[in-house]
mmCIF file of C-alpha atoms in Angstrom:
data_model
loop_
_atom_site.group_PDB
_atom_site.id
_atom_site.type_symbol
_atom_site.label_atom_id
_atom_site.label_comp_id
_atom_site.label_asym_id
_atom_site.label_seq_id
_atom_site.Cartn_x
_atom_site.Cartn_y
_atom_site.Cartn_z
ATOM 1 C CA MET L 1 14.734 9.974 14.065
ATOM 2 C CA PRO L 2 13.280 6.803 12.701
ATOM 3 C CA LEU L 3 13.651 3.601 14.899
ATOM 4 C CA LEU L 4 16.653 1.738 13.634
ATOM 5 C CA ASP L 5 17.446 -2.029 13.762
ATOM 6 C CA HIS L 6 20.297 -2.377 16.264
ATOM 7 C CA PHE L 7 20.475 -6.077 15.759
ATOM 8 C CA HIS L 8 21.046 -6.661 12.064
ATOM 9 C CA PRO L 9 23.521 -5.096 9.537
ATOM 10 C CA PRO L 10 24.549 -2.507 8.696
ATOM 11 C CA LEU L 11 24.224 -1.096 12.244
ATOM 12 C CA HIS L 12 24.901 -4.429 14.051
ATOM 13 C CA GLY L 13 28.496 -5.498 13.742
ATOM 14 C CA PRO L 14 30.433 -2.231 14.015
ATOM 15 C CA ARG L 15 28.002 -1.252 16.838
ATOM 16 C CA ARG L 16 27.168 -3.066 20.056
ATOM 17 C CA TRP L 17 23.726 -3.142 21.547
ATOM 18 C CA GLU L 18 25.251 -3.020 25.047
ATOM 19 C CA GLY L 19 26.768 0.368 24.330
ATOM 20 C CA PHE L 20 23.579 1.842 23.037
ATOM 21 C CA HIS L 21 21.571 0.182 25.770
ATOM 22 C CA HIS L 22 23.712 1.829 28.490
ATOM 23 C CA ALA L 23 23.770 5.193 26.767
ATOM 24 C CA TRP L 24 19.909 5.269 26.121
ATOM 25 C CA ALA L 25 19.150 4.443 29.729
ATOM 26 C CA THR L 26 21.476 7.298 30.841
ATOM 27 C CA VAL L 27 19.834 9.790 28.487
ATOM 28 C CA ILE L 28 16.309 8.798 29.551
ATOM 29 C CA ALA L 29 17.259 9.506 33.143
ATOM 30 C CA GLN L 30 18.877 12.818 32.146
ATOM 31 C CA HIS L 31 15.781 13.894 30.368
ATOM 32 C CA LEU L 32 13.558 12.995 33.241
ATOM 33 C CA ASN L 33 15.731 14.932 35.675
ATOM 34 C CA ARG L 34 15.942 18.018 33.474
ATOM 35 C CA GLY L 35 12.257 18.343 32.824
ATOM 36 C CA PRO L 36 9.212 16.232 33.801
ATOM 37 C CA LEU L 37 10.017 15.164 37.344
ATOM 38 C CA PRO L 38 8.952 17.255 40.332
ATOM 39 C CA PRO L 39 11.711 18.645 42.425
ATOM 40 C CA ASN L 40 11.459 15.858 45.077
ATOM 41 C CA TYR L 41 11.945 13.073 42.481
ATOM 42 C CA PHE L 42 15.030 11.894 40.684
ATOM 43 C CA ALA L 43 15.940 9.288 38.115
ATOM 44 C CA GLU L 44 19.086 7.375 37.636
ATOM 45 C CA PRO L 45 20.158 4.514 35.470
ATOM 46 C CA GLU L 46 20.816 0.995 36.860
ATOM 47 C CA ILE L 47 22.858 -1.278 34.589
ATOM 48 C CA SER L 48 23.952 -4.804 35.226
ATOM 49 C CA LEU L 49 25.499 -7.388 32.864
ATOM 50 C CA GLY L 50 25.500 -10.163 35.398
ATOM 51 C CA PRO L 51 22.652 -12.274 36.762
ATOM 52 C CA GLU L 52 21.630 -9.616 39.206
ATOM 53 C CA MET L 53 18.133 -8.289 38.469
ATOM 54 C CA GLU L 54 18.302 -4.507 38.147
ATOM 55 C CA ILE L 55 16.204 -1.964 36.306
ATOM 56 C CA ASP L 56 17.475 0.274 33.546
ATOM 57 C CA VAL L 57 15.978 3.527 34.657
ATOM 58 C CA ALA L 58 14.718 4.044 38.228
ATOM 59 C CA THR L 59 12.652 7.019 39.331
ATOM 60 C CA LEU L 60 12.612 7.588 43.098
ATOM 61 C CA GLU L 61 10.980 10.074 45.382
ATOM 62 C CA LEU L 62 12.912 11.781 48.224
ATOM 63 C CA THR L 63 10.806 11.178 51.341
ATOM 64 C CA ARG L 64 12.300 14.198 52.911
ATOM 65 C CA PRO L 65 12.641 16.761 50.063
ATOM 66 C CA ASP L 66 15.835 18.903 49.988
ATOM 67 C CA ARG L 67 14.834 22.289 51.403
ATOM 68 C CA GLY L 68 17.455 23.876 49.282
ATOM 69 C CA ASN L 69 15.926 22.762 46.108
ATOM 70 C CA THR L 70 14.464 25.751 44.200
ATOM 71 C CA GLY L 71 13.305 23.880 41.098
ATOM 72 C CA THR L 72 10.120 25.111 39.454
ATOM 73 C CA ALA L 73 6.797 23.299 39.714
ATOM 74 C CA THR L 74 6.275 20.459 37.347
ATOM 75 C CA ALA L 75 3.404 20.991 34.754
ATOM 76 C CA VAL L 76 0.474 18.621 35.127
ATOM 77 C CA TRP L 77 0.353 16.055 32.288
ATOM 78 C CA SER L 78 -2.548 13.734 31.710
ATOM 79 C CA PRO L 79 -2.152 10.534 29.542
ATOM 80 C CA PRO L 80 -5.075 9.030 27.597
ATOM 81 C CA ARG L 81 -7.263 6.395 29.224
ATOM 82 C CA PRO L 82 -5.644 3.019 29.532
ATOM 83 C CA GLN L 83 -6.237 0.496 26.668
ATOM 84 C CA ILE L 84 -6.234 -2.420 29.056
ATOM 85 C CA ALA L 85 -7.532 -2.691 32.623
ATOM 86 C CA ALA L 86 -7.509 -6.162 34.074
ATOM 87 C CA LYS L 87 -8.394 -7.393 37.551
ATOM 88 C CA VAL L 88 -5.502 -9.199 39.328
ATOM 89 C CA ASP L 89 -4.918 -11.087 42.521
ATOM 90 C CA PHE L 90 -1.617 -10.048 43.902
ATOM 91 C CA ALA L 91 -1.938 -12.343 46.835
ATOM 92 C CA ARG L 92 -1.468 -15.358 44.542
ATOM 93 C CA LEU L 93 2.059 -14.071 43.447
ATOM 94 C CA ASP L 94 5.119 -15.445 45.225
ATOM 95 C CA SER L 95 6.707 -13.063 47.558
ATOM 96 C CA TYR L 96 9.023 -10.772 45.607
ATOM 97 C CA GLU L 97 10.898 -8.242 47.670
ATOM 98 C CA ILE L 98 12.046 -4.964 46.144
ATOM 99 C CA ARG L 99 15.177 -3.890 47.802
ATOM 100 C CA VAL L 100 17.300 -2.320 45.116
ATOM 101 C CA TYR L 101 17.541 1.040 46.886
ATOM 102 C CA GLN L 102 17.280 0.135 50.553
ATOM 103 C CA ASP L 103 20.667 1.837 51.421
ATOM 104 C CA LEU L 104 19.989 5.135 49.690
ATOM 105 C CA GLY L 105 18.506 6.775 52.825
ATOM 106 C CA GLY L 106 15.266 8.584 52.418
ATOM 107 C CA ALA L 107 14.534 7.574 48.810
ATOM 108 C CA GLU L 108 11.691 5.230 47.803
ATOM 109 C CA LEU L 109 11.382 3.597 44.405
ATOM 110 C CA ARG L 110 8.312 4.736 42.583
ATOM 111 C CA ALA L 111 8.726 3.720 38.895
ATOM 112 C CA ALA L 112 10.904 1.621 36.637
ATOM 113 C CA ILE L 113 11.682 1.830 32.994
ATOM 114 C CA GLU L 114 12.912 -1.479 31.458
ATOM 115 C CA LEU L 115 14.757 -1.447 28.072
ATOM 116 C CA VAL L 116 14.469 -5.024 26.864
ATOM 117 C CA SER L 117 17.654 -6.809 25.890
ATOM 118 C CA PRO L 118 18.014 -10.053 23.820
ATOM 119 C CA ALA L 119 18.882 -11.962 27.046
ATOM 120 C CA ASN L 120 15.352 -11.112 28.343
ATOM 121 C CA LYS L 121 13.734 -12.998 25.470
ATOM 122 C CA ASP L 122 16.092 -15.913 24.688
ATOM 123 C CA ARG L 123 14.814 -18.587 26.974
ATOM 124 C CA ALA L 124 11.503 -19.415 28.731
ATOM 125 C CA GLY L 125 13.218 -19.067 32.119
ATOM 126 C CA SER L 126 14.580 -15.553 31.179
ATOM 127 C CA ARG L 127 11.129 -14.470 30.066
ATOM 128 C CA ARG L 128 9.492 -15.704 33.214
ATOM 129 C CA THR L 129 12.161 -13.936 35.341
ATOM 130 C CA PHE L 130 11.715 -10.675 33.542
ATOM 131 C CA ALA L 131 7.894 -11.047 33.906
ATOM 132 C CA ALA L 132 8.151 -11.825 37.555
ATOM 133 C CA LYS L 133 10.317 -8.826 38.293
ATOM 134 C CA CYS L 134 7.798 -6.502 36.551
ATOM 135 C CA ALA L 135 4.946 -8.196 38.405
ATOM 136 C CA GLY L 136 6.817 -7.701 41.580
ATOM 137 C CA TYR L 137 7.123 -4.018 40.954
ATOM 138 C CA LEU L 138 3.426 -3.604 40.316
ATOM 139 C CA LYS L 139 2.531 -5.645 43.439
ATOM 140 C CA HIS L 140 4.536 -3.073 45.476
ATOM 141 C CA GLY L 141 2.873 -0.084 43.761
ATOM 142 C CA ILE L 142 5.751 0.661 41.515
ATOM 143 C CA ALA L 143 4.856 1.706 38.017
ATOM 144 C CA VAL L 144 6.675 0.087 35.044
ATOM 145 C CA VAL L 145 7.414 1.084 31.436
ATOM 146 C CA ILE L 146 8.724 -1.616 29.081
ATOM 147 C CA VAL L 147 10.491 -0.782 25.814
ATOM 148 C CA ASP L 148 11.164 -3.583 23.382
ATOM 149 C CA ILE L 149 13.090 -2.808 20.218
ATOM 150 C CA VAL L 150 14.881 -6.226 20.045
ATOM 151 C CA THR L 151 14.590 -7.617 16.501
ATOM 152 C CA ALA L 152 17.012 -10.525 17.109
ATOM 153 C CA ARG L 153 14.554 -12.561 19.123
ATOM 154 C CA THR L 154 10.768 -12.846 19.182
ATOM 155 C CA ALA L 155 8.770 -13.046 22.406
ATOM 156 C CA ASN L 156 5.748 -11.232 23.837
ATOM 157 C CA LEU L 157 6.927 -10.037 27.285
ATOM 158 C CA HIS L 158 3.567 -8.132 27.711
ATOM 159 C CA LYS L 159 1.782 -11.490 27.514
ATOM 160 C CA GLU L 160 4.428 -13.047 29.823
ATOM 161 C CA LEU L 161 3.691 -10.333 32.457
ATOM 162 C CA PHE L 162 -0.018 -10.814 32.231
ATOM 163 C CA ASP L 163 0.307 -14.619 32.451
ATOM 164 C CA THR L 164 2.400 -14.122 35.585
ATOM 165 C CA LEU L 165 -0.344 -11.881 37.035
ATOM 166 C CA GLY L 166 -2.867 -14.568 36.296
ATOM 167 C CA VAL L 167 -4.938 -12.360 33.937
ATOM 168 C CA LYS L 168 -7.031 -14.488 31.511
ATOM 169 C CA SER L 169 -8.889 -11.581 29.762
ATOM 170 C CA ARG L 170 -8.729 -11.803 25.896
ATOM 171 C CA ARG L 171 -8.366 -8.043 25.733
ATOM 172 C CA ALA L 172 -5.314 -8.165 27.972
ATOM 173 C CA ALA L 173 -3.587 -10.568 25.506
ATOM 174 C CA TRP L 174 -2.385 -7.701 23.379
ATOM 175 C CA ARG L 175 0.307 -8.283 20.813
ATOM 176 C CA SER L 176 2.116 -5.717 18.667
ATOM 177 C CA PRO L 177 1.853 -6.561 14.913
ATOM 178 C CA THR L 178 5.519 -5.784 14.495
ATOM 179 C CA GLY L 179 6.740 -7.654 17.612
ATOM 180 C CA LEU L 180 8.147 -4.357 18.917
ATOM 181 C CA TYR L 181 6.357 -2.189 21.446
ATOM 182 C CA ALA L 182 6.474 0.102 24.428
ATOM 183 C CA ALA L 183 4.017 -0.335 27.268
ATOM 184 C CA ALA L 184 3.278 1.471 30.460
ATOM 185 C CA TYR L 185 1.655 -0.244 33.505
ATOM 186 C CA ARG L 186 0.374 0.769 36.904
ATOM 187 C CA ALA L 187 -1.502 -1.040 39.714
ATOM 188 C CA VAL L 188 -4.690 0.605 41.073
ATOM 189 C CA THR L 189 -7.477 -0.471 43.430
ATOM 190 C CA ILE L 190 -11.091 0.304 42.383
ATOM 191 C CA ARG L 191 -13.860 -0.679 44.732
ATOM 192 C CA LYS L 192 -11.423 -2.705 46.845
ATOM 193 C CA SER L 193 -10.582 -4.716 43.607
ATOM 194 C CA PRO L 194 -6.814 -4.575 42.617
ATOM 195 C CA ARG L 195 -6.203 -4.171 38.866
ATOM 196 C CA VAL L 196 -3.501 -3.401 36.445
ATOM 197 C CA GLU L 197 -3.952 -0.729 33.856
ATOM 198 C CA ALA L 198 -1.739 -0.775 30.685
ATOM 199 C CA TRP L 199 -0.929 1.544 27.815
ATOM 200 C CA PRO L 200 0.608 -0.435 25.069
ATOM 201 C CA GLU L 201 1.970 1.132 21.863
ATOM 202 C CA PRO L 202 3.322 -0.884 18.782
ATOM 203 C CA LEU L 203 6.690 0.304 17.519
ATOM 204 C CA ALA L 204 7.973 -0.119 13.987
ATOM 205 C CA LEU L 205 11.374 0.267 12.300
ATOM 206 C CA GLY L 206 11.612 3.529 10.442
ATOM 207 C CA GLU L 207 8.833 5.156 12.539
ATOM 208 C CA ALA L 208 9.093 7.690 15.403
ATOM 209 C CA LEU L 209 8.816 6.576 19.014
ATOM 210 C CA PRO L 210 5.856 7.501 21.206
ATOM 211 C CA VAL L 211 5.482 9.382 24.485
ATOM 212 C CA MET L 212 4.784 7.030 27.242
ATOM 213 C CA PRO L 213 3.154 7.713 30.679
ATOM 214 C CA LEU L 214 5.200 7.173 33.845
ATOM 215 C CA TRP L 215 3.009 7.006 36.995
ATOM 216 C CA LEU L 216 4.711 8.349 40.136
ATOM 217 C CA SER L 217 1.513 8.097 42.278
ATOM 218 C CA LEU L 218 -2.163 7.563 41.837
ATOM 219 C CA ASP L 219 -2.718 11.155 40.509
ATOM 220 C CA LEU L 220 0.739 12.131 39.325
ATOM 221 C CA CYS L 221 1.998 10.995 35.813
ATOM 222 C CA VAL L 222 4.895 12.429 33.814
ATOM 223 C CA PRO L 223 5.798 11.840 30.035
ATOM 224 C CA VAL L 224 8.652 9.746 29.042
ATOM 225 C CA LEU L 225 9.899 11.229 25.647
ATOM 226 C CA LEU L 226 11.236 8.114 24.043
ATOM 227 C CA GLU L 227 11.737 9.866 20.663
ATOM 228 C CA GLU L 228 13.758 12.708 22.087
ATOM 229 C CA SER L 229 15.947 10.513 24.263
ATOM 230 C CA TYR L 230 16.404 8.075 21.298
ATOM 231 C CA LEU L 231 17.493 10.851 18.955
ATOM 232 C CA ALA L 232 19.874 12.364 21.580
ATOM 233 C CA THR L 233 21.365 8.942 22.216
ATOM 234 C CA CYS L 234 21.930 8.294 18.494
ATOM 235 C CA GLU L 235 23.603 11.684 18.079
ATOM 236 C CA SER L 236 25.805 11.190 21.080
ATOM 237 C CA LEU L 237 27.059 7.930 19.612
ATOM 238 C CA ARG L 238 27.329 9.257 16.009
ATOM 239 C CA ILE L 239 24.669 6.882 14.741
ATOM 240 C CA SER L 240 22.871 8.322 11.744
ATOM 241 C CA ALA L 241 19.529 7.180 10.002
#
């Protein structure tokens, strides 16, 4: 399924981005639960249209796995080496508490998938808020995947994130030639030096979507099949190429 433009005619108008956004987040969570995630993990969509800061797809680990779960073992999947590895100083960031799931009882947030919306890109304050949220996840050891297919507004949220992290490396200042991209991030410590690793991939209208790495722990990574979930979402909403 080629990537479609959801923000210009002929798709935009009869179709609303919010409906597709909700449906895609749900399908991504379903795909993760049906396949890549180990038995003691689960994913669920978190949608908010108000000012609350919530993530689109959350992946959590059950700290006390269900003994009745008889799911099969998850196959090991290894992503390529990160294209970007930049040293960061998390101590300089403002305190940013992650308490989205504090009442779930026994579940710990491990990763987040953010499907960018136009509102994330429309103003400088919105872009800073989005970047601060993602930086906060990384500071707390929570991996992040950002998917930006918004053609209605132009902004480099990858750059906003690294600016928030205080990274000055020229290599880290990556920009997609199309303005659309998917990027995976995780925080690691090497020789007592914290750094953020990134796997950015440019996206283009009319092209297939990539497989992105979703890090659940230092040595556990699962694939996010964006193309399969995108196709399933379009089919469920009767959107054709």
